[in-house]
PDB file of C-alpha atoms in Angstrom:
ATOM      1  CA  MET M 247     113.140  73.059  79.970  1.00 45.00           C
ATOM      2  CA  ALA M 248     112.911  76.500  81.574  1.00 52.00           C
ATOM      3  CA  ALA M 249     116.122  77.868  83.076  1.00 59.00           C
ATOM      4  CA  ALA M 250     116.399  77.880  86.853  1.00 65.00           C
ATOM      5  CA  ARG M 251     115.358  81.144  88.471  1.00 67.00           C
ATOM      6  CA  PRO M 252     117.986  83.073  90.534  1.00 69.00           C
ATOM      7  CA  SER M 253     117.867  82.230  94.206  1.00 69.00           C
ATOM      8  CA  ASN M 254     118.729  85.532  95.882  1.00 88.00           C
ATOM      9  CA  PRO M 255     118.516  89.303  95.319  1.00 92.00           C
ATOM     10  CA  LEU M 256     122.225  89.582  94.509  1.00 93.00           C
ATOM     11  CA  ALA M 257     121.730  87.229  91.567  1.00 95.00           C
ATOM     12  CA  LEU M 258     118.823  89.340  90.388  1.00 95.00           C
ATOM     13  CA  ALA M 259     120.921  92.512  90.720  1.00 95.00           C
ATOM     14  CA  ALA M 260     123.679  90.913  88.648  1.00 95.00           C
ATOM     15  CA  LEU M 261     121.181  90.008  85.937  1.00 96.00           C
ATOM     16  CA  VAL M 262     119.808  93.554  85.879  1.00 96.00           C
ATOM     17  CA  LEU M 263     123.270  95.063  85.452  1.00 96.00           C
ATOM     18  CA  LEU M 264     124.172  92.552  82.746  1.00 97.00           C
ATOM     19  CA  TYR M 265     120.866  93.422  81.062  1.00 97.00           C
ATOM     20  CA  GLU M 266     122.252  96.977  80.807  1.00 96.00           C
ATOM     21  CA  ARG M 267     125.534  95.820  79.264  1.00 96.00           C
ATOM     22  CA  PRO M 268     128.171  93.069  79.539  1.00 96.00           C
ATOM     23  CA  MET M 269     130.411  93.351  82.617  1.00 95.00           C
ATOM     24  CA  HIS M 270     132.964  91.417  84.624  1.00 93.00           C
ATOM     25  CA  PRO M 271     132.152  90.556  88.267  1.00 92.00           C
ATOM     26  CA  TYR M 272     134.341  93.305  89.731  1.00 91.00           C
ATOM     27  CA  GLU M 273     132.537  95.885  87.605  1.00 93.00           C
ATOM     28  CA  ILE M 274     129.184  94.509  88.779  1.00 94.00           C
ATOM     29  CA  SER M 275     130.325  94.922  92.374  1.00 93.00           C
ATOM     30  CA  THR M 276     131.653  98.464  91.944  1.00 92.00           C
ATOM     31  CA  THR M 277     128.551  99.554  90.006  1.00 92.00           C
ATOM     32  CA  LEU M 278     126.259  98.284  92.758  1.00 91.00           C
ATOM     33  CA  ARG M 279     128.316 100.156  95.349  1.00 88.00           C
ATOM     34  CA  GLU M 280     128.432 103.342  93.289  1.00 86.00           C
ATOM     35  CA  ARG M 281     124.641 103.228  93.110  1.00 85.00           C
ATOM     36  CA  HIS M 282     124.395 102.489  96.864  1.00 83.00           C
ATOM     37  CA  LYS M 283     122.553  99.241  96.154  1.00 88.00           C
ATOM     38  CA  GLU M 284     124.448  97.520  98.981  1.00 84.00           C
ATOM     39  CA  ASP M 285     122.020  99.348 101.299  1.00 81.00           C
ATOM     40  CA  SER M 286     119.215  97.219  99.841  1.00 87.00           C
ATOM     41  CA  ILE M 287     121.017  94.074  98.677  1.00 89.00           C
ATOM     42  CA  LYS M 288     123.543  92.151 100.773  1.00 86.00           C
ATOM     43  CA  LEU M 289     126.783  92.382  98.840  1.00 83.00           C
ATOM     44  CA  ASN M 290     130.246  90.960  99.215  1.00 80.00           C
ATOM     45  CA  TYR M 291     132.749  90.172  96.501  1.00 76.00           C
ATOM     46  CA  GLY M 292     133.191  86.491  97.363  1.00 79.00           C
ATOM     47  CA  SER M 293     129.483  85.728  97.252  1.00 86.00           C
ATOM     48  CA  LEU M 294     129.160  87.644  93.976  1.00 90.00           C
ATOM     49  CA  TYR M 295     131.610  85.274  92.270  1.00 90.00           C
ATOM     50  CA  SER M 296     129.553  82.308  93.506  1.00 91.00           C
ATOM     51  CA  VAL M 297     126.392  83.961  92.207  1.00 93.00           C
ATOM     52  CA  VAL M 298     127.976  84.591  88.796  1.00 94.00           C
ATOM     53  CA  ALA M 299     129.146  80.982  88.587  1.00 93.00           C
ATOM     54  CA  SER M 300     125.640  79.764  89.420  1.00 93.00           C
ATOM     55  CA  LEU M 301     124.030  82.062  86.855  1.00 95.00           C
ATOM     56  CA  GLN M 302     126.403  80.774  84.191  1.00 95.00           C
ATOM     57  CA  LYS M 303     125.820  77.146  85.179  1.00 94.00           C
ATOM     58  CA  ASN M 304     122.069  77.655  84.799  1.00 94.00           C
ATOM     59  CA  GLY M 305     122.401  79.289  81.407  1.00 95.00           C
ATOM     60  CA  LEU M 306     121.258  82.740  82.524  1.00 96.00           C
ATOM     61  CA  ILE M 307     124.510  84.459  81.612  1.00 96.00           C
ATOM     62  CA  GLU M 308     127.367  83.556  79.292  1.00 96.00           C
ATOM     63  CA  VAL M 309     130.998  84.468  78.754  1.00 96.00           C
ATOM     64  CA  VAL M 310     131.485  86.909  75.883  1.00 95.00           C
ATOM     65  CA  GLU M 311     135.193  87.640  76.207  1.00 92.00           C
ATOM     66  CA  THR M 312     138.244  87.604  78.458  1.00 89.00           C
ATOM     67  CA  VAL M 313     140.347  90.755  78.733  1.00 81.00           C
ATOM     68  CA  ARG M 314     143.636  91.737  80.338  1.00 73.00           C
ATOM     69  CA  GLU M 315     144.612  95.298  81.219  1.00 73.00           C
ATOM     70  CA  GLY M 316     148.343  95.800  81.735  1.00 65.00           C
ATOM     71  CA  ASN M 317     149.699  93.536  84.454  1.00 71.00           C
ATOM     72  CA  ARG M 318     146.277  92.903  85.964  1.00 71.00           C
ATOM     73  CA  PRO M 319     144.822  89.383  86.026  1.00 74.00           C
ATOM     74  CA  GLU M 320     142.521  88.374  83.207  1.00 82.00           C
ATOM     75  CA  ARG M 321     138.896  89.362  83.664  1.00 88.00           C
ATOM     76  CA  THR M 322     135.992  87.398  82.270  1.00 93.00           C
ATOM     77  CA  ILE M 323     133.173  89.493  80.856  1.00 95.00           C
ATOM     78  CA  TYR M 324     129.642  88.116  81.007  1.00 97.00           C
ATOM     79  CA  ALA M 325     126.431  88.976  79.186  1.00 97.00           C
ATOM     80  CA  ILE M 326     122.851  88.037  79.967  1.00 97.00           C
ATOM     81  CA  THR M 327     121.216  85.327  77.836  1.00 96.00           C
ATOM     82  CA  GLU M 328     117.641  85.216  76.564  1.00 96.00           C
ATOM     83  CA  ASP M 329     116.821  82.751  79.345  1.00 96.00           C
ATOM     84  CA  GLY M 330     118.415  85.190  81.777  1.00 96.00           C
ATOM     85  CA  LYS M 331     116.215  88.036  80.538  1.00 96.00           C
ATOM     86  CA  THR M 332     113.124  85.870  80.953  1.00 95.00           C
ATOM     87  CA  ALA M 333     114.123  84.799  84.467  1.00 94.00           C
ATOM     88  CA  MET M 334     114.920  88.401  85.430  1.00 95.00           C
ATOM     89  CA  ILE M 335     111.548  89.723  84.265  1.00 95.00           C
ATOM     90  CA  ASP M 336     109.625  86.813  85.809  1.00 93.00           C
ATOM     91  CA  TRP M 337     111.275  87.197  89.196  1.00 93.00           C
ATOM     92  CA  LEU M 338     110.995  90.994  89.265  1.00 93.00           C
ATOM     93  CA  THR M 339     107.334  90.674  88.312  1.00 94.00           C
ATOM     94  CA  GLU M 340     106.700  88.343  91.237  1.00 92.00           C
ATOM     95  CA  LEU M 341     108.688  90.425  93.731  1.00 92.00           C
ATOM     96  CA  VAL M 342     106.888  93.631  92.788  1.00 93.00           C
ATOM     97  CA  SER M 343     103.373  92.225  92.610  1.00 96.00           C
ATOM     98  CA  VAL M 344     103.136  89.493  95.251  1.00 93.00           C
ATOM     99  CA  PRO M 345     103.418  90.463  98.949  1.00 93.00           C
ATOM    100  CA  THR M 346     105.194  87.843 101.048  1.00 90.00           C
ATOM    101  CA  LYS M 347     105.635  87.386 104.756  1.00 90.00           C
ATOM    102  CA  GLU M 348     108.997  88.780 105.907  1.00 88.00           C
ATOM    103  CA  TYR M 349     110.266  87.177 109.109  1.00 91.00           C
ATOM    104  CA  THR M 350     112.243  90.042 110.624  1.00 93.00           C
ATOM    105  CA  ARG M 351     114.527  89.661 113.634  1.00 95.00           C
ATOM    106  CA  PHE M 352     112.772  92.490 115.470  1.00 97.00           C
ATOM    107  CA  GLU M 353     109.355  90.906 115.002  1.00 97.00           C
ATOM    108  CA  ALA M 354     110.742  87.673 116.440  1.00 97.00           C
ATOM    109  CA  ALA M 355     112.165  89.589 119.417  1.00 97.00           C
ATOM    110  CA  LEU M 356     108.842  91.332 120.059  1.00 97.00           C
ATOM    111  CA  SER M 357     107.033  88.007 120.021  1.00 96.00           C
ATOM    112  CA  LEU M 358     109.346  86.847 122.825  1.00 97.00           C
ATOM    113  CA  LEU M 359     109.707  90.162 124.668  1.00 97.00           C
ATOM    114  CA  VAL M 360     107.915  88.860 127.755  1.00 96.00           C
ATOM    115  CA  ALA M 361     111.047  86.852 128.630  1.00 96.00           C
ATOM    116  CA  LEU M 362     112.812  90.116 129.484  1.00 98.00           C
ATOM    117  CA  GLU M 363     112.174  92.047 132.685  1.00 97.00           C
ATOM    118  CA  PRO M 364     109.937  95.042 131.825  1.00 97.00           C
ATOM    119  CA  GLN M 365     112.363  97.809 132.775  1.00 97.00           C
ATOM    120  CA  GLU M 366     115.158  96.088 130.886  1.00 98.00           C
ATOM    121  CA  ALA M 367     112.889  95.799 127.847  1.00 98.00           C
ATOM    122  CA  ILE M 368     112.192  99.529 128.055  1.00 98.00           C
ATOM    123  CA  ARG M 369     115.915 100.296 128.293  1.00 98.00           C
ATOM    124  CA  LEU M 370     116.692  98.143 125.251  1.00 98.00           C
ATOM    125  CA  LEU M 371     113.856  99.651 123.235  1.00 98.00           C
ATOM    126  CA  GLU M 372     115.187 103.116 124.050  1.00 98.00           C
ATOM    127  CA  LEU M 373     118.591 102.049 122.734  1.00 98.00           C
ATOM    128  CA  ARG M 374     116.937 100.784 119.562  1.00 98.00           C
ATOM    129  CA  LEU M 375     115.005 104.029 119.177  1.00 98.00           C
ATOM    130  CA  ALA M 376     118.204 106.073 119.425  1.00 98.00           C
ATOM    131  CA  ARG M 377     119.874 103.890 116.802  1.00 97.00           C
ATOM    132  CA  LEU M 378     116.869 104.061 114.491  1.00 97.00           C
ATOM    133  CA  GLU M 379     116.904 107.846 114.688  1.00 96.00           C
ATOM    134  CA  MET M 380     120.637 107.807 113.932  1.00 95.00           C
ATOM    135  CA  HIS M 381     119.968 105.628 110.863  1.00 92.00           C
ATOM    136  CA  ARG M 382     117.299 108.063 109.736  1.00 92.00           C
ATOM    137  CA  ARG M 383     119.687 111.003 109.999  1.00 91.00           C
ATOM    138  CA  ALA M 384     122.304 109.054 108.043  1.00 87.00           C
ATOM    139  CA  GLY M 385     119.762 108.243 105.341  1.00 83.00           C
ATOM    140  CA  GLU M 386     118.725 111.882 105.118  1.00 85.00           C
ATOM    141  CA  ALA M 387     122.381 112.831 104.675  1.00 84.00           C
ATOM    142  CA  VAL M 388     122.765 110.340 101.806  1.00 77.00           C
ATOM    143  CA  MET M 389     119.686 111.711 100.094  1.00 77.00           C
ATOM    144  CA  ALA M 390     120.889 115.291 100.574  1.00 80.00           C
ATOM    145  CA  ALA M 391     124.213 114.339  98.985  1.00 75.00           C
ATOM    146  CA  SER M 392     122.447 113.031  95.873  1.00 74.00           C
ATOM    147  CA  PRO M 393     120.670 116.090  94.440  1.00 77.00           C
ATOM    148  CA  GLY M 394     119.261 115.767  90.968  1.00 80.00           C
ATOM    149  CA  VAL M 395     119.256 111.966  90.936  1.00 81.00           C
ATOM    150  CA  PRO M 396     116.031 110.830  89.207  1.00 86.00           C
ATOM    151  CA  ARG M 397     113.565 109.429  91.712  1.00 84.00           C
ATOM    152  CA  ILE M 398     113.264 106.074  89.935  1.00 87.00           C
ATOM    153  CA  PHE M 399     116.908 105.298  90.723  1.00 85.00           C
ATOM    154  CA  ILE M 400     116.579 105.908  94.482  1.00 85.00           C
ATOM    155  CA  ILE M 401     112.979 104.878  95.091  1.00 89.00           C
ATOM    156  CA  GLU M 402     114.125 102.050  97.374  1.00 89.00           C
ATOM    157  CA  PHE M 403     115.402 104.696  99.796  1.00 87.00           C
ATOM    158  CA  GLU M 404     111.895 106.165  99.960  1.00 88.00           C
ATOM    159  CA  PHE M 405     110.571 102.728 100.848  1.00 92.00           C
ATOM    160  CA  THR M 406     113.179 102.046 103.537  1.00 91.00           C
ATOM    161  CA  THR M 407     112.674 105.553 104.943  1.00 91.00           C
ATOM    162  CA  ALA M 408     108.921 104.939 105.167  1.00 94.00           C
ATOM    163  CA  LEU M 409     109.561 101.648 106.998  1.00 95.00           C
ATOM    164  CA  LEU M 410     112.087 103.348 109.266  1.00 96.00           C
ATOM    165  CA  ASN M 411     109.678 106.162 110.123  1.00 96.00           C
ATOM    166  CA  ALA M 412     106.929 103.650 110.870  1.00 97.00           C
ATOM    167  CA  GLU M 413     109.228 101.644 113.159  1.00 98.00           C
ATOM    168  CA  ILE M 414     110.400 104.778 114.974  1.00 98.00           C
ATOM    169  CA  THR M 415     106.796 105.759 115.626  1.00 98.00           C
ATOM    170  CA  PHE M 416     105.905 102.230 116.741  1.00 98.00           C
ATOM    171  CA  VAL M 417     108.867 101.890 119.115  1.00 98.00           C
ATOM    172  CA  ARG M 418     108.373 105.360 120.596  1.00 98.00           C
ATOM    173  CA  ASP M 419     104.666 104.684 121.229  1.00 98.00           C
ATOM    174  CA  LEU M 420     105.446 101.260 122.696  1.00 98.00           C
ATOM    175  CA  ILE M 421     107.964 102.760 125.115  1.00 98.00           C
ATOM    176  CA  ASP M 422     105.447 105.424 126.145  1.00 98.00           C
ATOM    177  CA  ASP M 423     102.745 102.806 126.761  1.00 98.00           C
ATOM    178  CA  MET M 424     105.127 100.645 128.778  1.00 98.00           C
ATOM    179  CA  ARG M 425     106.372 103.548 130.897  1.00 97.00           C
ATOM    180  CA  ALA M 426     102.803 104.666 131.601  1.00 97.00           C
ATOM    181  CA  GLU M 427     101.753 101.024 132.166  1.00 96.00           C
ATOM    182  CA  ARG M 428      99.065 101.380 129.510  1.00 95.00           C
ATOM    183  CA  LEU M 429     100.286  98.235 127.766  1.00 95.00           C
ATOM    184  CA  SER M 430      97.688  95.514 128.314  1.00 92.00           C
ATOM    185  CA  GLY M 431      99.207  92.751 130.434  1.00 93.00           C
ATOM    186  CA  PHE M 432     102.026  94.954 131.745  1.00 95.00           C
ATOM    187  CA  THR M 433     101.154  94.354 135.403  1.00 94.00           C
ATOM    188  CA  PHE M 434     101.083  90.607 134.815  1.00 94.00           C
ATOM    189  CA  TRP M 435     104.415  90.810 133.010  1.00 96.00           C
ATOM    190  CA  ARG M 436     106.055  92.691 135.879  1.00 96.00           C
ATOM    191  CA  ARG M 437     104.580  90.402 138.524  1.00 95.00           C
ATOM    192  CA  MET M 438     105.747  87.320 136.626  1.00 95.00           C
ATOM    193  CA  HIS M 439     109.342  88.541 136.775  1.00 96.00           C
ATOM    194  CA  GLU M 440     109.001  89.497 140.448  1.00 96.00           C
ATOM    195  CA  LEU M 441     107.934  85.953 141.267  1.00 96.00           C
ATOM    196  CA  ARG M 442     110.567  84.346 139.050  1.00 94.00           C
ATOM    197  CA  ALA M 443     113.231  86.344 140.900  1.00 94.00           C
ATOM    198  CA  THR M 444     112.342  84.384 144.046  1.00 95.00           C
ATOM    199  CA  ASP M 445     113.163  80.762 144.863  1.00 91.00           C
ATOM    200  CA  LEU M 446     109.643  79.629 144.046  1.00 94.00           C
ATOM    201  CA  PRO M 447     109.390  76.677 141.626  1.00 95.00           C
ATOM    202  CA  PRO M 448     107.850  77.427 138.190  1.00 93.00           C
ATOM    203  CA  ALA M 449     104.659  75.521 139.033  1.00 94.00           C
ATOM    204  CA  LYS M 450     104.116  77.680 142.123  1.00 95.00           C
ATOM    205  CA  VAL M 451     104.804  80.842 140.159  1.00 93.00           C
ATOM    206  CA  ASN M 452     102.160  79.877 137.602  1.00 91.00           C
ATOM    207  CA  GLU M 453      99.724  79.002 140.374  1.00 93.00           C
ATOM    208  CA  ILE M 454     100.119  82.431 141.964  1.00 94.00           C
ATOM    209  CA  LEU M 455      99.799  84.189 138.632  1.00 93.00           C
ATOM    210  CA  GLU M 456      96.657  82.268 137.767  1.00 90.00           C
ATOM    211  CA  GLU M 457      95.146  83.218 141.102  1.00 91.00           C
ATOM    212  CA  GLU M 458      96.116  86.897 141.015  1.00 92.00           C
ATOM    213  CA  PHE M 459      95.169  87.465 137.379  1.00 91.00           C
ATOM    214  CA  ARG M 460      92.305  85.023 137.062  1.00 86.00           C
ATOM    215  CA  ASP M 461      89.937  87.641 135.658  1.00 80.00           C
ATOM    216  CA  GLU M 462      92.495  89.351 133.412  1.00 75.00           C
ATOM    217  CA  ILE M 463      94.704  86.865 131.610  1.00 70.00           C
ATOM    218  CA  SER M 464      94.346  83.252 130.601  1.00 63.00           C
ATOM    219  CA  LEU M 465      97.527  81.193 130.794  1.00 54.00           C
ATOM    220  CA  ASP M 466      95.996  78.577 128.508  1.00 56.00           C
ATOM    221  CA  TRP M 467      97.861  79.526 125.325  1.00 49.00           C
ATOM    222  CA  ASP M 468      95.807  77.042 123.291  1.00 50.00           C
ATOM    223  CA  ALA M 469      92.556  78.758 124.188  1.00 45.00           C
ATOM    224  CA  PRO M 470      90.885  80.668 121.330  1.00 43.00           C
TER     225      PRO M 470
END
């Protein structure tokens, strides 16, 4: 029977490090931090121990020795097994080659943005833009502080920077379109919130909107 595949990126990261050489969990954690992998993989020490226990239970890693240094507690050193190597390669192969739908929090917020009043949405997007630009400056500082590091070891930063730049451009353009009222449906959006700020019942609000925007927007969300 094939060994169970790791269930999260932290497990995969642990397998990759143990593929390099045997380590104890604390060394795995410190190595990931030294390589700034916590920027790409959610990492905390408690969850790492659970991941290591799961990998061992599924036969992907094994104990090779237990060591004690001075008065420190004993540390268990693990190594990757042949099944672990197979699982690591299989999962990396799939992750690299097969695009999957990522359900991001920002995409979810954009899909529901109409629930916010337009000017408030603009204000919040401007806050996000400022924070995104701050993140970009921080990322540039990290890269500048790592001269001479081979590109293959920091290529994930190139990817995240490309995504960050794309989001900055998207958010800036969206704000511009909203401020200039070039965003299709913006007038409807604003009018909807004007009416909802009154004491009119929801049915009456929808009736008014349907009448005022009859030729612009269909409120039948099931329509093709």
